[in-house]
XYZ file of C-alpha atoms in Angstrom:
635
model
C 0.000 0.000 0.000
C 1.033 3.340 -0.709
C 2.275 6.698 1.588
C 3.773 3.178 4.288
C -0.091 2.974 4.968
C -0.906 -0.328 6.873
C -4.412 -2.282 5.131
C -5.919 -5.302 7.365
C -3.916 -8.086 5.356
C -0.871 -6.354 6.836
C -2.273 -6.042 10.329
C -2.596 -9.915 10.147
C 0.438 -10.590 8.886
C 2.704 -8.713 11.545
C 0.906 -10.098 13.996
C 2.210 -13.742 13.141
C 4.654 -15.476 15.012
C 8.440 -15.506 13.719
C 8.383 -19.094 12.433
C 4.827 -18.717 10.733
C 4.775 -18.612 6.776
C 3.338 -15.895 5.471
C 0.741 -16.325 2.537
C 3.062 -14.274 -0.578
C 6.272 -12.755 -0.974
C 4.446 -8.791 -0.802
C 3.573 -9.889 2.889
C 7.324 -11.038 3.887
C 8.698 -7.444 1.803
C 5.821 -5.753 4.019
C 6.878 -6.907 7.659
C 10.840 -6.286 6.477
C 10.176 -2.629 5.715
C 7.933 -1.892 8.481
C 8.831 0.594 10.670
C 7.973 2.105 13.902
C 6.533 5.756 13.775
C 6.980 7.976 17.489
C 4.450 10.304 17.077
C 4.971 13.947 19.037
C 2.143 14.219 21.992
C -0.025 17.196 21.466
C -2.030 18.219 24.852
C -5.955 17.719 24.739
C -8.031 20.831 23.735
C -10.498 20.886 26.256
C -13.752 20.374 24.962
C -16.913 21.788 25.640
C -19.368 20.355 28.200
C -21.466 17.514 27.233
C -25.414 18.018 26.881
C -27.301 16.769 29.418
C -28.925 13.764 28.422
C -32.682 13.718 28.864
C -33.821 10.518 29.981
C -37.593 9.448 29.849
C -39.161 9.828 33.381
C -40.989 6.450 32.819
C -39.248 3.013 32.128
C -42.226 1.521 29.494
C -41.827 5.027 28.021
C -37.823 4.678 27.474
C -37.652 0.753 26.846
C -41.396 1.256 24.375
C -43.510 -0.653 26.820
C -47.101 -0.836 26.169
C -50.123 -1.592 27.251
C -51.761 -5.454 26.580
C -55.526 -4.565 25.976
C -57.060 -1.856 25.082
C -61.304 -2.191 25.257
C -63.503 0.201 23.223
C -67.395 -0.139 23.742
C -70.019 1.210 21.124
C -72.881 2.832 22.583
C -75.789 5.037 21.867
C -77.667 8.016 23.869
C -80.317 5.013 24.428
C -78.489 2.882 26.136
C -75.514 4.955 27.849
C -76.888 5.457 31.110
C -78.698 1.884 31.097
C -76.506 -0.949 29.479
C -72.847 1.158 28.983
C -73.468 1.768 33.061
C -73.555 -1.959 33.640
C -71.158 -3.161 31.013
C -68.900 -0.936 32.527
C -69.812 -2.018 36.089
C -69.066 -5.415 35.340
C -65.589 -5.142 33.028
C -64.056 -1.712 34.433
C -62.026 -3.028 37.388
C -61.000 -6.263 35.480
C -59.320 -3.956 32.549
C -56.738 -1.263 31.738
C -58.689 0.948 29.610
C -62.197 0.996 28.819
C -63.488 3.695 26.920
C -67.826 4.187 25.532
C -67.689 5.538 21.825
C -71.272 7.280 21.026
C -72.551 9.984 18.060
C -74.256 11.701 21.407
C -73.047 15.056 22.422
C -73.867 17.274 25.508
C -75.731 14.555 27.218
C -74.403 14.019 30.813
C -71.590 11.471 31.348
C -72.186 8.478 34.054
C -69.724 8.836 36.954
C -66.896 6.820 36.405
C -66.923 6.140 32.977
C -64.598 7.472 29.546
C -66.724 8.602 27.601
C -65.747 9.950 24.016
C -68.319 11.649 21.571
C -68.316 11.963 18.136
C -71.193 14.203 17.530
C -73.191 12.224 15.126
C -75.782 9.476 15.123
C -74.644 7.529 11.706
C -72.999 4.625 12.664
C -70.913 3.980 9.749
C -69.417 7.479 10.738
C -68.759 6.653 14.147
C -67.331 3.176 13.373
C -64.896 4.876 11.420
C -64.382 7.990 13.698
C -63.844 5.360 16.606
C -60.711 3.609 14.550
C -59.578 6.374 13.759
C -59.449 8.083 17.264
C -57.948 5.159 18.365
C -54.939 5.659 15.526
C -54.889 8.865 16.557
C -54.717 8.392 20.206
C -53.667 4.799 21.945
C -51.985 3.029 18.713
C -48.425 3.526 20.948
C -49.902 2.865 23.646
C -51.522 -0.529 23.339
C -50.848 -4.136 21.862
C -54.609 -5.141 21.326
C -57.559 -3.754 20.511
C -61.230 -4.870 21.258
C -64.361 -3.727 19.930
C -67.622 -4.441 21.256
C -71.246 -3.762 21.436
C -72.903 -2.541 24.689
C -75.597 -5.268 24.563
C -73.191 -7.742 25.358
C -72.047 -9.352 28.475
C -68.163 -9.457 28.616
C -65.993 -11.733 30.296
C -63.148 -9.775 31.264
C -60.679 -12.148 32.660
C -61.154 -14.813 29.822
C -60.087 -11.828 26.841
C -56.906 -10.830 29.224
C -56.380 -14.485 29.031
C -56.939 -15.280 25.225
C -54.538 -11.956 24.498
C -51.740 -12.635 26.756
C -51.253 -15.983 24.390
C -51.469 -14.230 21.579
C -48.585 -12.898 19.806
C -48.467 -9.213 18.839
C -46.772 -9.409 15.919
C -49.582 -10.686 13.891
C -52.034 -9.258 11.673
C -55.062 -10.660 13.607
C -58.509 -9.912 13.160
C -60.851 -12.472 15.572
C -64.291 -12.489 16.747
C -67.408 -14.531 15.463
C -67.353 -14.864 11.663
C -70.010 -13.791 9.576
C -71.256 -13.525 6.098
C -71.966 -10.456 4.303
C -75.262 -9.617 3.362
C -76.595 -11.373 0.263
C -73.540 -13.436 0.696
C -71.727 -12.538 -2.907
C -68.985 -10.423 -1.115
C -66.142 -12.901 -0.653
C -64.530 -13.471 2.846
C -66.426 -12.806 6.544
C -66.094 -10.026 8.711
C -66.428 -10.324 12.637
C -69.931 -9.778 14.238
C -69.765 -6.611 16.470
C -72.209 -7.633 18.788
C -70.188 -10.452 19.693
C -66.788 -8.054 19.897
C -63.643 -8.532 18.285
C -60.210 -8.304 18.250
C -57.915 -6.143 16.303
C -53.794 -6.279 16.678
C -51.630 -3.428 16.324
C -50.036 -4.505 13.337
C -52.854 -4.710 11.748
C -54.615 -1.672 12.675
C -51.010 0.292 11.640
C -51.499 -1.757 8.312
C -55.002 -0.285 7.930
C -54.446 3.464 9.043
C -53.192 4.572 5.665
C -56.415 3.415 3.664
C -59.075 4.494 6.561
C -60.182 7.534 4.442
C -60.189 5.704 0.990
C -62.642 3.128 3.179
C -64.737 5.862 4.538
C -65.312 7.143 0.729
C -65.350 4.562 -0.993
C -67.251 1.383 0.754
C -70.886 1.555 1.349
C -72.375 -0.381 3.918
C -75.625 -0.856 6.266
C -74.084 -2.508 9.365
C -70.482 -0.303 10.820
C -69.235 -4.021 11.497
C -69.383 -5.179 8.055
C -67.755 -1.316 6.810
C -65.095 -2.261 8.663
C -64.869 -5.781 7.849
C -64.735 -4.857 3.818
C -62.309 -2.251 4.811
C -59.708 -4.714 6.399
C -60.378 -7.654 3.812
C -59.698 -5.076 0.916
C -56.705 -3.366 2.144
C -55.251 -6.284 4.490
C -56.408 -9.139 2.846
C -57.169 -10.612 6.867
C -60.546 -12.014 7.302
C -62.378 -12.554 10.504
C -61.212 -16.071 12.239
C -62.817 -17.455 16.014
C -59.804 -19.673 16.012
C -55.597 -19.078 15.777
C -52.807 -21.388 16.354
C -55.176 -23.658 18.916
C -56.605 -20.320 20.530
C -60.717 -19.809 20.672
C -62.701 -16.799 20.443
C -65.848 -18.506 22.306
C -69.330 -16.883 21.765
C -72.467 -17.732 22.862
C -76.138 -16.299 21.570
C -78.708 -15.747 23.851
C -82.245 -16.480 23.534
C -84.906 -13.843 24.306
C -85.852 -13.847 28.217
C -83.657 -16.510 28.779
C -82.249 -17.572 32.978
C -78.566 -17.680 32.937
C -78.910 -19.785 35.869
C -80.842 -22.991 33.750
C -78.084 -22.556 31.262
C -76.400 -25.707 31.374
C -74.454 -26.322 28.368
C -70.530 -26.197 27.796
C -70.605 -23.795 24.664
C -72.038 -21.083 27.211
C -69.735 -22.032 29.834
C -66.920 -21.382 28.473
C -68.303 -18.399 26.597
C -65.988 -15.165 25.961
C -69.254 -13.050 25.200
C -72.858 -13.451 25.281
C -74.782 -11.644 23.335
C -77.691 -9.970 22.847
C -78.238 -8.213 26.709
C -81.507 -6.461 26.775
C -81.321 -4.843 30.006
C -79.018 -4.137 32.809
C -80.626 -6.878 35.170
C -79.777 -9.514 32.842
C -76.200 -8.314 32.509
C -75.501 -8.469 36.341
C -77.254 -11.969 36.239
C -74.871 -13.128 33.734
C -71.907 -11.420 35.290
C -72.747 -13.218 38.752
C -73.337 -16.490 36.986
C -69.718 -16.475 35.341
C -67.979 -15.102 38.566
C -69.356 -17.934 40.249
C -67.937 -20.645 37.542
C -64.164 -18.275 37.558
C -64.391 -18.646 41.533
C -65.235 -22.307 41.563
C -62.630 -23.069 38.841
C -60.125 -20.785 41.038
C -60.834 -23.296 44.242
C -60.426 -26.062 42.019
C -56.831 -25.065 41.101
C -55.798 -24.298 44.261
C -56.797 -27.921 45.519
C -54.526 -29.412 42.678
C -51.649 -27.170 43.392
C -52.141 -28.177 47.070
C -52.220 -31.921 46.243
C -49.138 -31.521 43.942
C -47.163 -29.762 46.244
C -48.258 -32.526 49.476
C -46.803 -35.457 46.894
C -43.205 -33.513 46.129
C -42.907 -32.831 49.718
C -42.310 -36.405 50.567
C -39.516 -36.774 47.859
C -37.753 -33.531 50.108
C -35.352 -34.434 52.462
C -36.954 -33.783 55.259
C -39.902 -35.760 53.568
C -43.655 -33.749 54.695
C -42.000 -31.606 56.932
C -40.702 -29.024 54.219
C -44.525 -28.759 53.677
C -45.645 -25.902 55.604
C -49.055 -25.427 56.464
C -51.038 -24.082 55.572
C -49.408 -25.886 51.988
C -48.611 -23.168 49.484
C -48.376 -20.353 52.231
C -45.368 -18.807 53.070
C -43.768 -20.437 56.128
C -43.505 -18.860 59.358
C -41.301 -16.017 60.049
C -38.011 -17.120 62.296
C -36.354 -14.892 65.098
C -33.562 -14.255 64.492
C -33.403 -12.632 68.284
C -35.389 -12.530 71.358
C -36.590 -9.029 70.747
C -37.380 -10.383 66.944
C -40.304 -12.938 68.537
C -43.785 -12.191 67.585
C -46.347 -11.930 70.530
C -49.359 -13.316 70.497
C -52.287 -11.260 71.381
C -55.017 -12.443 74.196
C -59.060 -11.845 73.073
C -62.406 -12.959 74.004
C -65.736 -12.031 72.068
C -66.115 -9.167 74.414
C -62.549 -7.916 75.667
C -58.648 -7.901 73.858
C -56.079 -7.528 76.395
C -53.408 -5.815 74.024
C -54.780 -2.358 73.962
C -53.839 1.072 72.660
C -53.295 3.060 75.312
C -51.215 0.129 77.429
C -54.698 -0.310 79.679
C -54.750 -4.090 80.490
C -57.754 -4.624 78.565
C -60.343 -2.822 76.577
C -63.507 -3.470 74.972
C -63.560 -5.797 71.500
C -65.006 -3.513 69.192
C -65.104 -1.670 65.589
C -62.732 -3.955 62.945
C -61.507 -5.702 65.345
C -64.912 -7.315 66.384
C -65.998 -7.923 62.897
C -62.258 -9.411 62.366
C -62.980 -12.268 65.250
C -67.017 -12.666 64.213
C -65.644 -13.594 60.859
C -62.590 -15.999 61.587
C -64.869 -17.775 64.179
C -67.687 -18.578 61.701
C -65.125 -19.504 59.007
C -63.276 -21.977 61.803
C -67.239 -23.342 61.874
C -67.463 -23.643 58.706
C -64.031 -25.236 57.676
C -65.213 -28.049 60.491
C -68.385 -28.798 59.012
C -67.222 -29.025 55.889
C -64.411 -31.428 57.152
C -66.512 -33.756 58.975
C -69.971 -33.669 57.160
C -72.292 -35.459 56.707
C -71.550 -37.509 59.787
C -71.628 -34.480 61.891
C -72.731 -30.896 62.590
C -71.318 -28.372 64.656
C -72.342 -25.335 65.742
C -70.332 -22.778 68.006
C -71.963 -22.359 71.665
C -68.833 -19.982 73.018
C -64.978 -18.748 72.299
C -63.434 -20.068 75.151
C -59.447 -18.816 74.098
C -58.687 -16.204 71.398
C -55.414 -15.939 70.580
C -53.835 -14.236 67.295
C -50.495 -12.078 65.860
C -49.580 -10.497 62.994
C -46.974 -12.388 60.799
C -45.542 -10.029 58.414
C -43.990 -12.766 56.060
C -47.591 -14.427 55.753
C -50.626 -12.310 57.148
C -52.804 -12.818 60.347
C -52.301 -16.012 62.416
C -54.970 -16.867 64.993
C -55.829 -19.925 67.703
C -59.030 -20.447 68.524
C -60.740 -22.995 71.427
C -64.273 -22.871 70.533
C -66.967 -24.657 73.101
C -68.892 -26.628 70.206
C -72.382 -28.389 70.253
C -71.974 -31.726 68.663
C -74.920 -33.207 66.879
C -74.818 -36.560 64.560
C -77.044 -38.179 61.890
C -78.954 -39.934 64.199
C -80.128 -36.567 66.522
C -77.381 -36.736 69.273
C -75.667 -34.019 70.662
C -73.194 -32.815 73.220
C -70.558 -30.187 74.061
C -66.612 -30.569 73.053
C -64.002 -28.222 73.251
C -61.771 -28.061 69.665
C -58.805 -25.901 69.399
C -58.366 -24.564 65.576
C -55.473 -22.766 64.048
C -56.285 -20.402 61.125
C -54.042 -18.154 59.215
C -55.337 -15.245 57.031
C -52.533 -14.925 54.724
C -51.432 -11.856 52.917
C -53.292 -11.220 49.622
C -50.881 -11.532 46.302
C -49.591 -7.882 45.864
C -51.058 -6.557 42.497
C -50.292 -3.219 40.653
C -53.310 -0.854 41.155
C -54.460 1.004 37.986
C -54.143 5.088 38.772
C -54.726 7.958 36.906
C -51.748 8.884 34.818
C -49.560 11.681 36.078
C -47.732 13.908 33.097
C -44.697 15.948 33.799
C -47.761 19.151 33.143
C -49.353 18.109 36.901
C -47.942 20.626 39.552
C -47.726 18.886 42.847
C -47.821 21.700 45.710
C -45.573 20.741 49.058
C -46.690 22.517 52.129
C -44.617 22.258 55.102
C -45.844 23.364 58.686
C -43.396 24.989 60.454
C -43.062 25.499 64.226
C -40.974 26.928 66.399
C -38.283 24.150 67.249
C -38.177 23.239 63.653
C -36.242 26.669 62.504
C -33.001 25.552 62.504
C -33.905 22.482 59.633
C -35.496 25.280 57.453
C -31.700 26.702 56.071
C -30.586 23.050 55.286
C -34.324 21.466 53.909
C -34.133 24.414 51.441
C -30.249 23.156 49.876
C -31.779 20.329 49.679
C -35.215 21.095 47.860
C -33.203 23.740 45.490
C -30.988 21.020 44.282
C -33.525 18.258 43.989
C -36.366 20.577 42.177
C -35.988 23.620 41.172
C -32.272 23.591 39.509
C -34.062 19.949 38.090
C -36.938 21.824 36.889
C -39.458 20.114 38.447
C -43.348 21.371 38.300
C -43.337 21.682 42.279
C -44.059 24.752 44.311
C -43.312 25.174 48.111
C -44.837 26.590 50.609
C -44.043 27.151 54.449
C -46.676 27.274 56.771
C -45.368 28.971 60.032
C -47.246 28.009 63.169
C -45.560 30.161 65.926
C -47.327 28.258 69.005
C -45.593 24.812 69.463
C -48.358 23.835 71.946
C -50.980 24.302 69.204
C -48.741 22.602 66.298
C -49.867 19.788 64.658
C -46.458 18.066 64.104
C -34.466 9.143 64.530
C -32.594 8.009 68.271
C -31.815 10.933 70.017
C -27.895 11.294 69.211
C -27.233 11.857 72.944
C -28.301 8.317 73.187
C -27.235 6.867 69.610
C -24.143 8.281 69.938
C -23.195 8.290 73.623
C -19.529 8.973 74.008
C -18.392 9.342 70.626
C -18.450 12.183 68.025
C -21.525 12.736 65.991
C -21.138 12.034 62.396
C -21.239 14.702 59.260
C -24.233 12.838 58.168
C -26.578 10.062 59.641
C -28.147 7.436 57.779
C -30.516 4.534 58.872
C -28.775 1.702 60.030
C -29.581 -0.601 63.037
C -27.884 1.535 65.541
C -28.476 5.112 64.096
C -32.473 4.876 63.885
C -35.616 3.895 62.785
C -38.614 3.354 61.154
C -41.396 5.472 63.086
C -44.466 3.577 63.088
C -45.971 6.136 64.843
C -45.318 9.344 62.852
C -47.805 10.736 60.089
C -45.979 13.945 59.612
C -45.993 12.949 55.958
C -48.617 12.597 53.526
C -49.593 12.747 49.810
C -52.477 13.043 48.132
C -54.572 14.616 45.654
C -56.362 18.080 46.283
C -59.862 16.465 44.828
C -59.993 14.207 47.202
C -58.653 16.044 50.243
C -61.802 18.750 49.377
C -64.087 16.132 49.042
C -63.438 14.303 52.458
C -63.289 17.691 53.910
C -67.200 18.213 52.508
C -67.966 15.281 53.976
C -66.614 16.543 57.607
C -68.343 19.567 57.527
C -71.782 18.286 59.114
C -69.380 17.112 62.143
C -67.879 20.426 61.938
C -70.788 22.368 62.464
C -72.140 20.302 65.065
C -69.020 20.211 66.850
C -66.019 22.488 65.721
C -63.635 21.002 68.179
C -63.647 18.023 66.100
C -61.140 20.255 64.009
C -58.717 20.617 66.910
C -58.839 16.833 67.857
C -57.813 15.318 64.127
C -54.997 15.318 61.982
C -54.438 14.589 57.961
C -53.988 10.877 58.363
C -57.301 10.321 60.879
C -59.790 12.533 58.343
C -58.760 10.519 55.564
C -59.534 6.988 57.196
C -62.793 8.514 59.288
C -64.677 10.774 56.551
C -63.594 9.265 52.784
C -64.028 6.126 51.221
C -60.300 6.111 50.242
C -57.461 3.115 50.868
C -55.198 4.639 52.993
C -51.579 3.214 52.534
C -48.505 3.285 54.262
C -45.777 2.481 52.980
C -41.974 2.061 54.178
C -39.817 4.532 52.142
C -35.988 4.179 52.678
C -34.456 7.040 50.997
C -36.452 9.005 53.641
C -34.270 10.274 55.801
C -35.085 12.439 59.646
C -33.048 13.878 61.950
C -34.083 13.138 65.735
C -36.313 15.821 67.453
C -38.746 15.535 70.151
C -42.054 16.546 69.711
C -44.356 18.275 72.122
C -47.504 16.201 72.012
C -50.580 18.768 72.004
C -53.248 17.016 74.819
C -55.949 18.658 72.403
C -56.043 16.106 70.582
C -57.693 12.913 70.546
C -56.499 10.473 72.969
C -55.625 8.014 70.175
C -53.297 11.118 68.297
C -51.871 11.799 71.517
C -50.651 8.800 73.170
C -49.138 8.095 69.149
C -47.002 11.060 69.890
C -45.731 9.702 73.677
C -45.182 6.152 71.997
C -42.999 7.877 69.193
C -41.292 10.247 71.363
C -40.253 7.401 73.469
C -39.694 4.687 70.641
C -37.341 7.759 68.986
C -35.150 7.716 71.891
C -33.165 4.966 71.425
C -32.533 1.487 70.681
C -33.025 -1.200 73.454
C -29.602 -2.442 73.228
C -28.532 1.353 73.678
C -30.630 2.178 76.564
C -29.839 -1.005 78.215
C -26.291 -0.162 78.144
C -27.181 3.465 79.347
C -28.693 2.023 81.987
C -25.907 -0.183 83.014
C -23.718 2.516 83.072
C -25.855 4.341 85.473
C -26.276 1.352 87.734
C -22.222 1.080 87.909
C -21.838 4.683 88.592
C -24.402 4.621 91.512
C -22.483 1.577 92.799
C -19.296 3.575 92.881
């Protein structure tokens, strides 16, 4: 090569070992006359700062994560407030996304449900303003999309179920076939009152011809328009079946009892179709939810059984079976201030008790917690030992129960039982039973969806004693929002009497004779989790004015009620909200005792004391405290 330029052959061929053979002569002349070249270091030119790099503030955003299923329902303004209401009643909570498509406009919406108008009655138009919203809107978004009717029953769980086997990568258009009127069109379309299914490749196939279809196809029925319009520019016609997978239908006679249905094509139905009237959708919906439930049971009996057989091939043979069988084991101490105690009840009194009183009266949750676990313990017996006997409770002797945090609510009971047999004899016996209530599988919770345009306000109450954090909080805050350019805004509260504020160990305790460090974080002997504080909360302002409208009758009765409540206790007394709690470990406090206003309720009050005194230290730490005061008295 020319100008002593080095090519890849080259490369290869100086890289041989001495004793190798190289492939020509050119290559031997080519390693003899190569030379090494020192070439003169010239300092770095410092370059200009990179860009920051804007990430995507949601993973399925960044990685191009959708949704599975996305559900669109056709409805009219005759049946929005009667069938679309239970339709939606019935599918709503199963589903991501449901949204009612209607020509109606300016009617009122029913609370709770997406409702998108196109502002004309023709179907055909609506059919096609429908896709095309959908294009428009949720193509990104979603991998499926299903079309149905409003006078058909839905079952939810069995769609989720047919999609999530159903690849998205093909052009798939499935629902009950049909012929086209006068039946000389060739190929079927999919009946709408039945529903159907439409993948995202083939709606993204589709999109470019949707106008040409609109113009160009004539039709009486929107499912058949849409039908002609896939067949003629996707050559895909309607199919109930793909690679083994069924769309099941069912067609229901006119006044017909879901209940005296008996026969296996309903059963196992996907949709049933036509519904007349909201009645007969709830009867259909309680019908299938019974079959899903008993099927559910059913499973969890095999997996039961098959797990009881392995166990004996274990090592340790049934013992590595823990009961109750496919239920998290126990949770193991690992020391004796790590054992779980067992709280002492009767049906009256509970002798582990808020305020540290020896006992108190059984009441609220907790009294409808031990009705129900005693007539399930009933129930489980008579189920166990029928039909040679019956039981029935006469008195709870013993109550005993604790909270297992690796598996859920753990209780013993020793119930006084009447006896009776077949033949009409009874008699009292005394049965102990031992009942867990585990911990429901943790599931994602569907919740509005918050853009980077929703402002979230942060108001902080300030007091007195809590001046010196101010200086270092707002470092802090600067750094984390506002240089970030987050959509936040601040605001202080100042509350200048301490008595009337509404407010991890102590370091003098933490850190007894040795120097406090720059910065604390939580570890085992720094601090804690405070079970008892609720200093902070989040939530949205609609539903913080709406619990607060449904305090004011209180209020006006009795306007101390204001003085003797915080946040967290209005939420759980006056809305119908799920309040959680939840452990967060990048939040960090500094120790600080609180003055515990006694205007409070007695409940808020002794929380404070028990935090105050929990904050303090830990037990190791005050029991060496302790020691070391014991010694110095001794001297």
């Amino acid at each position: 090569m020319e100008d002593g330029s080095l090519g890849p052959d080259t490369l290869l061929s100086g890289a041989r070992k001495p004793n190798s053979l190289a492939g020509s002569s050119n290559d031997v002349e080519s390693e003899e006359d190569f030379e090494p070249k020192i070439i003169p270091y010239k300092q770095i030119q410092p370059q200009s700062p990179p860009k920051k790099l804007i990430r995507a503030k949601y993973v399925s955003t960044e990685l191009g994560i959708r949704e599975r299923l996305f559900v669109g329902v056709l409805t009219s303004k005759n049946s929005l407030s009667t069938l679309a209401v239970a339709l939606n009643r019935t599918i709503s909570h199963h589903l991501d996304l449901v949204i009612f498509f209607t020509g109606t406009r300016n009617r009122k919406v029913p609370h709770g449900m997406f409702v998108v108008s196109h502002g004309d009655e023709r179907q055909i138009w609506n059919m096609y303003q429908t896709v095309k919203y959908i294009l428009e809107h949720y193509i990104g978004e979603f991998d499926w999309f299903y079309l149905v009717q409003d006078d058909a029953y839905v079952e939810a769980g069995r769609v989720k179920e047919l999609v999530e086997h159903l690849s998205m990568d093909r052009q798939l258009y499935m629902g009950r076939p049909a012929e086209f009127i006068g039946g000389e069109m060739e190929g079927k379309y999919c009946h709408g009152g039945y529903g159907f299914l439409l993948s995202r490749s083939l709606l993204l196939k589709l999109q470019p011809f949707l106008e040409n279809c609109r113009n160009d196809i004539l039709s009486a029925r929107p499912d058949e328009w849409l039908g002609r319009c896939i067949i003629d520019y996707t050559s895909t016609n309607c199919v109930s079946q793909h690679e083994g997978l069924h769309y099941y239908h069912f067609e229901l006679e006119k006044n017909s009892d879901p209940s005296k249905e008996a026969s296996e094509e309903f059963k196992r139905a996907l949709t049933v179709h036509p519904v007349s009237e909201p009645e007969q959708m709830y009867r259909l919906h309680r019908f299938f939810t019974q079959i899903e439930l008993q099927r559910t049971y059913q499973e969890i009996a095999k997996l039961q059984a098959e797990i009881k057989n392995v166990s004996v091939e274990a090592i340790e043979g049934n013992r590595s079976a823990h009961w109750p069988i496919g239920v998290t084991a126990p949770f193991e101490p690992k020391t004796r201030f790590e054992v779980l105690s067992w709280e002492y009840f009767t049906e009256e009194e509970i002798f582990t008790c808020v305020d540290g009183s020896p006992k108190c009266e059984l009441k609220g949750i907790d009294h409808m917690d031990v009705l129900d676990v005693m007539e399930v313990a009933v129930g489980q017996l008579n189920k166990k030992y029928a039909p040679l006997l019956h039981m029935k409770k006469q008195a709870l002797i013993n109550g005993y129960r604790r909270f297992d945090p690796t598996r859920g609510m753990e209780y013993m009971l020793d119930l006084k039982l009447e006896v009776s047999t077949q033949k009409g004899h009874s008699r009292s016996i005394t049965k102990r039973v031992h009942l867990v209530r585990p911990l429901s599988k943790i599931e994602i919770i569907p919740m509005p969806y918050v853009t980077e345009a929703t402002r979230v306000h942060i108001i902080i109450p300030l007091t007195a004693q809590l001046k010196n954090y101010v200086t270092h909080f707002l470092d802090v805050f600067a750094a984390n929002a506002f240089e970030t350019s987050e959509n936040a805004v601040l605001t202080f509260l100042f509350i200048y009497d301490s008595v009337e504020a509404q407010q991890d160990y102590n370091p003098e305790v933490a850190y007894h004779n040795q120097p406090y460090p720059a910065s604390v974080d939580l570890v085992k002997d720094a601090g804690h989790f405070d079970r008892m504080s609720f200093d902070e909360a989040c939530f949205y302002n609609s539903d913080y004015m709406s619990t607060r409208t449904q305090m004011a009758a209180d209020v006006q009765e009795n306007e101390e009620i204001l003085e003797t409540l915080d946040i967290y206790e209005m939420f759980v007394k006056y809305s119908s909200l799920h309040v959680f709690r939840a452990t967060e470990p990048a939040l960090h406090q500094q120790y600080r005792y609180e003055n515990c206003n006694p205007r409070l309720s007695e409940e808020i009050y002794h929380r404070c004391v028990q935090s105050n005194l929990e904050g303090l230290g830990s037990r190791s730490q005050l029991a060496m405290l302790l020691f070391e005061q014991e010694q110095g008295n001794s001297t």
